Amino acid sequence: MKTAPPAHSGPPGPRRLATPESEHAAPRSAVLRLVGAERGCAEARDFVRRTLNGWELDHCGPDALTVVTELLANAVLHAAPHSAARPSADPGIWLRLSVRRPAHLVCAVTDPSDRPPVYPHTSDPFDEHGRGLRIIDSLSEHWGWTRRHPLGKTVWAMLPTAGDA
């Protein structure tokens, strides 16, 4: 039978924040560098599936896969070609998945372009291009982008992790 630790007397010392995860729980942030458009996107989808499975967030898979696919497609189509004009720019595209405030999964793609994402103002649902950010907007609670220093940006989307959301 375990006994309770002795009560602490005197001034309070540094406090450790309690987390719901055990020491052996899977990390709550995972990163993948993508190289090559087609192979990289397939690798990214597998990475998302494996990561969410390890975090027991499989129920977030369909929305997360769609959001990640759209974020990567935008990076490959719009950002990567512009970085080729700057040889000093890192042409890599990075995918990060992380759990924030236990109720949210953040899907983020970092690319070497300084150009902000452009939300289309078209209302034609049959347009071949320009639907990616609309899809991300409809599946996520929030999305946005952050400029990176000295070059690049990160476009992110926050998805709910609650099973009924």
Short mmCIF file of N, CA and C in Angstrom, two decimals:
data_model
loop_
_atom_site.label_atom_id
_atom_site.label_comp_id
_atom_site.label_asym_id
_atom_site.label_seq_id
_atom_site.Cartn_x
_atom_site.Cartn_y
_atom_site.Cartn_z
N MET A 1 0.83 -1.17 0.00
CA MET A 1 0.00 0.00 0.00
C MET A 1 0.89 1.24 0.00
N LYS A 2 0.58 2.19 -0.89
CA LYS A 2 1.36 3.42 -0.97
C LYS A 2 0.87 4.40 0.08
N THR A 3 1.80 5.16 0.60
CA THR A 3 1.42 6.20 1.54
C THR A 3 1.56 7.55 0.86
N ALA A 4 0.81 8.51 1.34
CA ALA A 4 0.86 9.85 0.76
C ALA A 4 2.20 10.49 1.10
N PRO A 5 2.75 11.30 0.20
CA PRO A 5 4.00 11.97 0.51
C PRO A 5 3.79 12.96 1.65
N PRO A 6 4.86 13.24 2.39
CA PRO A 6 4.70 14.17 3.51
C PRO A 6 4.28 15.55 3.01
N ALA A 7 3.52 16.25 3.84
CA ALA A 7 3.07 17.59 3.47
C ALA A 7 4.27 18.52 3.42
N HIS A 8 4.25 19.45 2.51
CA HIS A 8 5.34 20.40 2.35
C HIS A 8 5.05 21.62 3.20
N SER A 9 6.01 22.00 4.00
CA SER A 9 5.83 23.22 4.78
C SER A 9 6.85 24.24 4.34
N GLY A 10 6.61 25.48 4.63
CA GLY A 10 7.52 26.54 4.22
C GLY A 10 7.04 27.19 2.95
N PRO A 11 7.85 28.06 2.38
CA PRO A 11 7.43 28.78 1.18
C PRO A 11 7.27 27.83 0.00
N PRO A 12 6.33 28.13 -0.85
CA PRO A 12 6.12 27.25 -2.00
C PRO A 12 7.32 27.28 -2.93
N GLY A 13 7.67 26.14 -3.43
CA GLY A 13 8.77 26.02 -4.39
C GLY A 13 8.22 26.11 -5.80
N PRO A 14 9.07 25.84 -6.78
CA PRO A 14 8.60 25.87 -8.17
C PRO A 14 7.51 24.83 -8.36
N ARG A 15 6.51 25.18 -9.12
CA ARG A 15 5.40 24.27 -9.37
C ARG A 15 5.53 23.64 -10.73
N ARG A 16 5.23 22.39 -10.81
CA ARG A 16 5.22 21.68 -12.07
C ARG A 16 3.78 21.60 -12.54
N LEU A 17 3.54 22.00 -13.77
CA LEU A 17 2.18 21.94 -14.29
C LEU A 17 1.80 20.50 -14.56
N ALA A 18 0.63 20.13 -14.12
CA ALA A 18 0.14 18.77 -14.35
C ALA A 18 -0.35 18.65 -15.78
N THR A 19 -0.07 17.53 -16.42
CA THR A 19 -0.57 17.26 -17.76
C THR A 19 -1.33 15.96 -17.74
N PRO A 20 -2.32 15.82 -18.61
CA PRO A 20 -3.09 14.59 -18.62
C PRO A 20 -2.31 13.42 -19.21
N GLU A 21 -1.16 13.69 -19.81
CA GLU A 21 -0.39 12.62 -20.44
C GLU A 21 0.55 11.98 -19.43
N SER A 22 0.78 10.71 -19.58
CA SER A 22 1.77 10.04 -18.76
C SER A 22 3.14 10.29 -19.36
N GLU A 23 4.18 9.91 -18.64
CA GLU A 23 5.54 10.11 -19.15
C GLU A 23 5.78 9.30 -20.42
N HIS A 24 5.02 8.24 -20.59
CA HIS A 24 5.22 7.35 -21.74
C HIS A 24 4.26 7.63 -22.89
N ALA A 25 3.47 8.69 -22.77
CA ALA A 25 2.51 9.01 -23.83
C ALA A 25 3.25 9.50 -25.07
N ALA A 26 2.59 9.36 -26.20
CA ALA A 26 3.16 9.81 -27.46
C ALA A 26 3.35 11.32 -27.42
N PRO A 27 4.39 11.83 -28.06
CA PRO A 27 4.57 13.29 -28.11
C PRO A 27 3.36 13.94 -28.75
N ARG A 28 3.09 15.15 -28.39
CA ARG A 28 1.92 15.84 -28.90
C ARG A 28 2.27 16.83 -29.99
N SER A 29 3.41 16.62 -30.63
CA SER A 29 3.80 17.42 -31.77
C SER A 29 4.64 16.51 -32.67
N ALA A 30 4.38 16.57 -33.95
CA ALA A 30 5.11 15.73 -34.90
C ALA A 30 5.38 16.55 -36.15
N VAL A 31 6.58 16.40 -36.71
CA VAL A 31 7.01 17.20 -37.85
C VAL A 31 7.52 16.30 -38.96
N LEU A 32 7.22 16.69 -40.20
CA LEU A 32 7.69 15.95 -41.38
C LEU A 32 8.16 16.96 -42.42
N ARG A 33 9.35 16.73 -42.98
CA ARG A 33 9.82 17.55 -44.09
C ARG A 33 9.47 16.83 -45.38
N LEU A 34 8.83 17.56 -46.29
CA LEU A 34 8.43 16.95 -47.55
C LEU A 34 9.41 17.32 -48.65
N VAL A 35 9.76 16.33 -49.42
CA VAL A 35 10.63 16.54 -50.57
C VAL A 35 9.94 15.90 -51.76
N GLY A 36 9.69 16.67 -52.80
CA GLY A 36 8.99 16.15 -53.97
C GLY A 36 7.50 16.23 -53.79
N ALA A 37 6.81 16.70 -54.79
CA ALA A 37 5.38 16.96 -54.68
C ALA A 37 4.54 15.70 -54.54
N GLU A 38 4.58 14.81 -55.52
CA GLU A 38 3.67 13.66 -55.49
C GLU A 38 4.03 12.68 -54.38
N ARG A 39 5.29 12.29 -54.32
CA ARG A 39 5.71 11.34 -53.30
C ARG A 39 5.56 11.96 -51.91
N GLY A 40 5.88 13.25 -51.80
CA GLY A 40 5.79 13.94 -50.53
C GLY A 40 4.37 14.03 -50.01
N CYS A 41 3.42 14.29 -50.88
CA CYS A 41 2.02 14.39 -50.45
C CYS A 41 1.48 13.04 -49.99
N ALA A 42 1.85 11.98 -50.69
CA ALA A 42 1.43 10.64 -50.26
C ALA A 42 2.07 10.29 -48.92
N GLU A 43 3.34 10.64 -48.76
CA GLU A 43 4.04 10.41 -47.50
C GLU A 43 3.38 11.22 -46.37
N ALA A 44 2.96 12.45 -46.68
CA ALA A 44 2.31 13.29 -45.68
C ALA A 44 0.98 12.69 -45.22
N ARG A 45 0.20 12.17 -46.15
CA ARG A 45 -1.09 11.57 -45.77
C ARG A 45 -0.86 10.36 -44.87
N ASP A 46 0.14 9.54 -45.18
CA ASP A 46 0.47 8.40 -44.34
C ASP A 46 0.94 8.87 -42.96
N PHE A 47 1.73 9.93 -42.93
CA PHE A 47 2.22 10.52 -41.69
C PHE A 47 1.05 10.99 -40.82
N VAL A 48 0.07 11.65 -41.42
CA VAL A 48 -1.11 12.12 -40.69
C VAL A 48 -1.86 10.93 -40.10
N ARG A 49 -2.10 9.91 -40.90
CA ARG A 49 -2.83 8.72 -40.41
C ARG A 49 -2.10 8.07 -39.24
N ARG A 50 -0.78 7.84 -39.40
CA ARG A 50 0.00 7.19 -38.33
C ARG A 50 0.04 8.04 -37.06
N THR A 51 0.23 9.35 -37.23
CA THR A 51 0.33 10.23 -36.07
C THR A 51 -1.00 10.28 -35.32
N LEU A 52 -2.09 10.47 -36.03
CA LEU A 52 -3.39 10.55 -35.36
C LEU A 52 -3.75 9.22 -34.71
N ASN A 53 -3.38 8.12 -35.34
CA ASN A 53 -3.61 6.80 -34.74
C ASN A 53 -2.84 6.69 -33.43
N GLY A 54 -1.59 7.12 -33.42
CA GLY A 54 -0.77 7.06 -32.22
C GLY A 54 -1.30 7.94 -31.10
N TRP A 55 -1.95 9.03 -31.46
CA TRP A 55 -2.53 9.94 -30.47
C TRP A 55 -3.97 9.60 -30.14
N GLU A 56 -4.47 8.49 -30.70
CA GLU A 56 -5.85 8.06 -30.52
C GLU A 56 -6.83 9.15 -30.97
N LEU A 57 -6.51 9.77 -32.09
CA LEU A 57 -7.37 10.80 -32.69
C LEU A 57 -7.80 10.40 -34.09
N ASP A 58 -7.98 9.10 -34.30
CA ASP A 58 -8.38 8.60 -35.62
C ASP A 58 -9.65 9.27 -36.13
N HIS A 59 -10.55 9.62 -35.23
CA HIS A 59 -11.81 10.25 -35.63
C HIS A 59 -11.59 11.62 -36.28
N CYS A 60 -10.44 12.22 -36.08
CA CYS A 60 -10.10 13.50 -36.73
C CYS A 60 -9.50 13.29 -38.11
N GLY A 61 -9.22 12.04 -38.46
CA GLY A 61 -8.50 11.72 -39.69
C GLY A 61 -9.08 12.28 -40.97
N PRO A 62 -10.36 12.06 -41.26
CA PRO A 62 -10.88 12.55 -42.54
C PRO A 62 -10.72 14.07 -42.72
N ASP A 63 -11.09 14.84 -41.71
CA ASP A 63 -10.96 16.30 -41.83
C ASP A 63 -9.49 16.71 -41.87
N ALA A 64 -8.66 16.11 -41.02
CA ALA A 64 -7.24 16.46 -40.99
C ALA A 64 -6.57 16.10 -42.31
N LEU A 65 -6.90 14.96 -42.89
CA LEU A 65 -6.31 14.58 -44.18
C LEU A 65 -6.71 15.56 -45.27
N THR A 66 -7.97 15.98 -45.27
CA THR A 66 -8.42 16.94 -46.28
C THR A 66 -7.72 18.28 -46.10
N VAL A 67 -7.63 18.77 -44.86
CA VAL A 67 -6.99 20.05 -44.59
C VAL A 67 -5.52 20.00 -44.97
N VAL A 68 -4.82 18.95 -44.55
CA VAL A 68 -3.39 18.82 -44.86
C VAL A 68 -3.18 18.74 -46.36
N THR A 69 -4.01 17.98 -47.06
CA THR A 69 -3.89 17.87 -48.51
C THR A 69 -4.04 19.24 -49.18
N GLU A 70 -5.01 20.03 -48.73
CA GLU A 70 -5.22 21.36 -49.30
C GLU A 70 -4.07 22.30 -48.96
N LEU A 71 -3.59 22.26 -47.72
CA LEU A 71 -2.46 23.11 -47.34
C LEU A 71 -1.22 22.77 -48.16
N LEU A 72 -0.97 21.49 -48.33
CA LEU A 72 0.21 21.06 -49.11
C LEU A 72 0.06 21.40 -50.58
N ALA A 73 -1.14 21.23 -51.11
CA ALA A 73 -1.36 21.55 -52.52
C ALA A 73 -1.08 23.04 -52.77
N ASN A 74 -1.54 23.89 -51.85
CA ASN A 74 -1.26 25.31 -51.99
C ASN A 74 0.24 25.60 -51.92
N ALA A 75 0.93 24.94 -51.00
CA ALA A 75 2.37 25.16 -50.88
C ALA A 75 3.11 24.70 -52.13
N VAL A 76 2.73 23.55 -52.64
CA VAL A 76 3.40 23.01 -53.84
C VAL A 76 3.09 23.85 -55.07
N LEU A 77 1.83 24.25 -55.23
CA LEU A 77 1.44 25.00 -56.43
C LEU A 77 1.85 26.46 -56.40
N HIS A 78 1.79 27.08 -55.24
CA HIS A 78 1.98 28.52 -55.18
C HIS A 78 3.30 28.95 -54.54
N ALA A 79 3.79 28.22 -53.56
CA ALA A 79 4.97 28.67 -52.83
C ALA A 79 6.27 28.10 -53.37
N ALA A 80 6.31 26.81 -53.62
CA ALA A 80 7.56 26.17 -54.05
C ALA A 80 8.10 26.75 -55.35
N PRO A 81 7.27 27.04 -56.37
CA PRO A 81 7.83 27.60 -57.60
C PRO A 81 8.50 28.96 -57.39
N HIS A 82 8.00 29.76 -56.45
CA HIS A 82 8.58 31.08 -56.20
C HIS A 82 9.90 30.97 -55.46
N SER A 83 10.10 29.91 -54.68
CA SER A 83 11.35 29.77 -53.95
C SER A 83 12.49 29.36 -54.88
N ALA A 84 12.16 28.76 -56.03
CA ALA A 84 13.20 28.36 -56.98
C ALA A 84 13.93 29.57 -57.54
N ALA A 85 13.26 30.72 -57.56
CA ALA A 85 13.89 31.95 -58.05
C ALA A 85 14.92 32.49 -57.07
N ARG A 86 14.85 32.04 -55.80
CA ARG A 86 15.81 32.47 -54.78
C ARG A 86 16.62 31.25 -54.36
N PRO A 87 17.83 31.08 -54.90
CA PRO A 87 18.61 29.89 -54.57
C PRO A 87 18.93 29.76 -53.09
N SER A 88 18.96 30.86 -52.36
CA SER A 88 19.29 30.78 -50.94
C SER A 88 18.12 30.29 -50.10
N ALA A 89 16.93 30.30 -50.66
CA ALA A 89 15.74 29.86 -49.92
C ALA A 89 15.73 28.34 -49.79
N ASP A 90 15.31 27.86 -48.63
CA ASP A 90 15.17 26.42 -48.43
C ASP A 90 13.91 25.97 -49.16
N PRO A 91 14.05 25.12 -50.18
CA PRO A 91 12.87 24.70 -50.95
C PRO A 91 11.99 23.71 -50.22
N GLY A 92 12.37 23.30 -49.03
CA GLY A 92 11.59 22.31 -48.31
C GLY A 92 10.27 22.85 -47.81
N ILE A 93 9.32 21.95 -47.73
CA ILE A 93 8.01 22.25 -47.17
C ILE A 93 7.87 21.37 -45.94
N TRP A 94 7.45 21.97 -44.85
CA TRP A 94 7.36 21.27 -43.57
C TRP A 94 5.90 21.14 -43.14
N LEU A 95 5.55 19.96 -42.63
CA LEU A 95 4.22 19.71 -42.07
C LEU A 95 4.39 19.47 -40.58
N ARG A 96 3.58 20.16 -39.79
CA ARG A 96 3.59 19.96 -38.34
C ARG A 96 2.17 19.69 -37.88
N LEU A 97 2.02 18.65 -37.08
CA LEU A 97 0.76 18.35 -36.41
C LEU A 97 1.00 18.52 -34.92
N SER A 98 0.09 19.16 -34.24
CA SER A 98 0.25 19.31 -32.80
C SER A 98 -1.12 19.42 -32.14
N VAL A 99 -1.15 19.00 -30.89
CA VAL A 99 -2.38 19.10 -30.11
C VAL A 99 -2.21 20.30 -29.19
N ARG A 100 -3.13 21.21 -29.28
CA ARG A 100 -3.13 22.41 -28.45
C ARG A 100 -4.39 22.42 -27.62
N ARG A 101 -4.24 22.88 -26.41
CA ARG A 101 -5.42 22.96 -25.53
C ARG A 101 -6.23 21.70 -25.76
N PRO A 102 -6.00 20.64 -25.11
CA PRO A 102 -6.47 19.30 -25.45
C PRO A 102 -7.62 19.15 -26.43
N ALA A 103 -8.33 20.21 -26.74
CA ALA A 103 -9.49 20.07 -27.61
C ALA A 103 -9.21 20.43 -29.07
N HIS A 104 -7.95 20.70 -29.43
CA HIS A 104 -7.67 21.15 -30.80
C HIS A 104 -6.43 20.47 -31.40
N LEU A 105 -6.57 20.12 -32.65
CA LEU A 105 -5.47 19.62 -33.45
C LEU A 105 -5.08 20.73 -34.42
N VAL A 106 -3.80 21.08 -34.44
CA VAL A 106 -3.33 22.11 -35.36
C VAL A 106 -2.55 21.43 -36.48
N CYS A 107 -2.95 21.70 -37.71
CA CYS A 107 -2.26 21.22 -38.90
C CYS A 107 -1.59 22.45 -39.51
N ALA A 108 -0.27 22.42 -39.65
CA ALA A 108 0.44 23.60 -40.15
C ALA A 108 1.43 23.20 -41.22
N VAL A 109 1.50 24.00 -42.28
CA VAL A 109 2.45 23.77 -43.37
C VAL A 109 3.29 25.03 -43.51
N THR A 110 4.60 24.85 -43.44
CA THR A 110 5.55 25.95 -43.61
C THR A 110 6.20 25.81 -44.97
N ASP A 111 6.24 26.93 -45.71
CA ASP A 111 6.85 26.91 -47.03
C ASP A 111 7.78 28.12 -47.16
N PRO A 112 8.61 28.15 -48.19
CA PRO A 112 9.61 29.21 -48.32
C PRO A 112 9.11 30.50 -48.95
N SER A 113 7.85 30.62 -49.27
CA SER A 113 7.34 31.81 -49.94
C SER A 113 6.85 32.84 -48.93
N ASP A 114 7.13 34.12 -49.24
CA ASP A 114 6.62 35.21 -48.41
C ASP A 114 5.21 35.62 -48.81
N ARG A 115 4.72 35.11 -49.91
CA ARG A 115 3.39 35.49 -50.40
C ARG A 115 2.30 34.94 -49.48
N PRO A 116 1.40 35.81 -49.03
CA PRO A 116 0.32 35.33 -48.16
C PRO A 116 -0.68 34.48 -48.95
N PRO A 117 -1.40 33.61 -48.25
CA PRO A 117 -2.45 32.86 -48.94
C PRO A 117 -3.55 33.82 -49.38
N VAL A 118 -4.14 33.53 -50.53
CA VAL A 118 -5.18 34.39 -51.08
C VAL A 118 -6.51 33.64 -51.02
N TYR A 119 -7.42 34.18 -50.23
CA TYR A 119 -8.75 33.60 -50.13
C TYR A 119 -9.55 34.05 -51.35
N PRO A 120 -10.05 33.11 -52.15
CA PRO A 120 -10.74 33.49 -53.39
C PRO A 120 -12.08 34.16 -53.12
N HIS A 121 -12.40 35.12 -53.94
CA HIS A 121 -13.67 35.82 -53.80
C HIS A 121 -14.65 35.41 -54.88
N THR A 122 -14.49 34.24 -55.41
CA THR A 122 -15.39 33.74 -56.44
C THR A 122 -16.55 32.99 -55.80
N SER A 123 -17.67 33.02 -56.43
CA SER A 123 -18.83 32.30 -55.90
C SER A 123 -19.21 31.11 -56.78
N ASP A 124 -18.43 30.86 -57.80
CA ASP A 124 -18.73 29.76 -58.71
C ASP A 124 -18.20 28.45 -58.14
N PRO A 125 -19.08 27.53 -57.71
CA PRO A 125 -18.63 26.27 -57.11
C PRO A 125 -17.96 25.33 -58.11
N PHE A 126 -18.05 25.66 -59.41
CA PHE A 126 -17.45 24.79 -60.42
C PHE A 126 -16.07 25.26 -60.86
N ASP A 127 -15.56 26.33 -60.24
CA ASP A 127 -14.20 26.77 -60.56
C ASP A 127 -13.23 25.64 -60.24
N GLU A 128 -12.28 25.44 -61.14
CA GLU A 128 -11.32 24.35 -60.98
C GLU A 128 -10.29 24.65 -59.91
N HIS A 129 -9.97 25.92 -59.71
CA HIS A 129 -8.97 26.31 -58.71
C HIS A 129 -9.59 27.29 -57.73
N GLY A 130 -8.95 27.40 -56.58
CA GLY A 130 -9.39 28.39 -55.61
C GLY A 130 -10.33 27.87 -54.54
N ARG A 131 -10.52 26.58 -54.46
CA ARG A 131 -11.43 26.03 -53.44
C ARG A 131 -10.71 25.61 -52.17
N GLY A 132 -9.38 25.48 -52.21
CA GLY A 132 -8.63 24.94 -51.07
C GLY A 132 -8.86 25.67 -49.77
N LEU A 133 -8.70 26.99 -49.77
CA LEU A 133 -8.89 27.74 -48.53
C LEU A 133 -10.35 27.76 -48.09
N ARG A 134 -11.27 27.68 -49.03
CA ARG A 134 -12.69 27.58 -48.66
C ARG A 134 -12.95 26.25 -47.94
N ILE A 135 -12.34 25.19 -48.43
CA ILE A 135 -12.49 23.87 -47.78
C ILE A 135 -11.88 23.91 -46.39
N ILE A 136 -10.68 24.48 -46.28
CA ILE A 136 -10.01 24.60 -44.97
C ILE A 136 -10.88 25.42 -44.03
N ASP A 137 -11.44 26.51 -44.52
CA ASP A 137 -12.29 27.37 -43.72
C ASP A 137 -13.52 26.62 -43.21
N SER A 138 -14.10 25.78 -44.03
CA SER A 138 -15.31 25.07 -43.63
C SER A 138 -15.04 23.93 -42.66
N LEU A 139 -13.85 23.33 -42.71
CA LEU A 139 -13.55 22.19 -41.84
C LEU A 139 -12.90 22.59 -40.51
N SER A 140 -12.32 23.77 -40.45
CA SER A 140 -11.59 24.17 -39.25
C SER A 140 -12.37 25.18 -38.42
N GLU A 141 -12.02 25.23 -37.13
CA GLU A 141 -12.61 26.26 -36.28
C GLU A 141 -11.95 27.60 -36.57
N HIS A 142 -10.65 27.58 -36.81
CA HIS A 142 -9.89 28.78 -37.14
C HIS A 142 -8.79 28.39 -38.11
N TRP A 143 -8.37 29.32 -38.92
CA TRP A 143 -7.19 29.11 -39.75
C TRP A 143 -6.55 30.48 -39.96
N GLY A 144 -5.28 30.44 -40.32
CA GLY A 144 -4.58 31.69 -40.55
C GLY A 144 -3.18 31.41 -41.06
N TRP A 145 -2.36 32.44 -41.03
CA TRP A 145 -0.99 32.28 -41.48
C TRP A 145 -0.09 33.22 -40.69
N THR A 146 1.18 32.83 -40.61
CA THR A 146 2.18 33.58 -39.87
C THR A 146 3.41 33.71 -40.75
N ARG A 147 3.92 34.93 -40.86
CA ARG A 147 5.15 35.15 -41.63
C ARG A 147 6.34 34.62 -40.83
N ARG A 148 7.26 33.97 -41.51
CA ARG A 148 8.48 33.43 -40.89
C ARG A 148 9.64 34.38 -41.17
N HIS A 149 10.58 34.43 -40.27
CA HIS A 149 11.74 35.31 -40.47
C HIS A 149 12.95 34.45 -40.79
N PRO A 150 13.74 34.68 -41.75
CA PRO A 150 13.72 35.83 -42.66
C PRO A 150 12.84 35.60 -43.89
N LEU A 151 12.53 34.35 -44.22
CA LEU A 151 11.71 34.07 -45.40
C LEU A 151 10.67 33.01 -45.08
N GLY A 152 9.57 33.08 -45.79
CA GLY A 152 8.58 32.02 -45.70
C GLY A 152 7.38 32.36 -44.84
N LYS A 153 6.51 31.38 -44.73
CA LYS A 153 5.30 31.54 -43.94
C LYS A 153 4.82 30.17 -43.48
N THR A 154 3.95 30.19 -42.50
CA THR A 154 3.27 28.98 -42.04
C THR A 154 1.78 29.24 -42.15
N VAL A 155 1.09 28.35 -42.83
CA VAL A 155 -0.37 28.41 -42.93
C VAL A 155 -0.89 27.28 -42.04
N TRP A 156 -1.82 27.60 -41.16
CA TRP A 156 -2.28 26.63 -40.17
C TRP A 156 -3.81 26.60 -40.10
N ALA A 157 -4.30 25.47 -39.60
CA ALA A 157 -5.73 25.31 -39.37
C ALA A 157 -5.92 24.56 -38.06
N MET A 158 -6.88 25.00 -37.26
CA MET A 158 -7.16 24.39 -35.98
C MET A 158 -8.46 23.61 -36.07
N LEU A 159 -8.37 22.30 -35.82
CA LEU A 159 -9.53 21.41 -35.90
C LEU A 159 -9.94 20.95 -34.50
N PRO A 160 -11.23 20.79 -34.26
CA PRO A 160 -11.65 20.27 -32.95
C PRO A 160 -11.31 18.79 -32.85
N THR A 161 -10.95 18.35 -31.64
CA THR A 161 -10.63 16.93 -31.45
C THR A 161 -11.77 16.17 -30.77
N ALA A 162 -12.79 16.87 -30.31
CA ALA A 162 -13.91 16.19 -29.67
C ALA A 162 -14.60 15.28 -30.68
N GLY A 163 -14.93 14.08 -30.26
CA GLY A 163 -15.52 13.09 -31.16
C GLY A 163 -16.85 13.52 -31.77
N ASP A 164 -17.61 14.34 -31.05
CA ASP A 164 -18.92 14.74 -31.55
C ASP A 164 -18.91 16.05 -32.30
N ALA A 165 -17.75 16.66 -32.47
CA ALA A 165 -17.68 17.96 -33.15
C ALA A 165 -17.68 17.79 -34.65
#
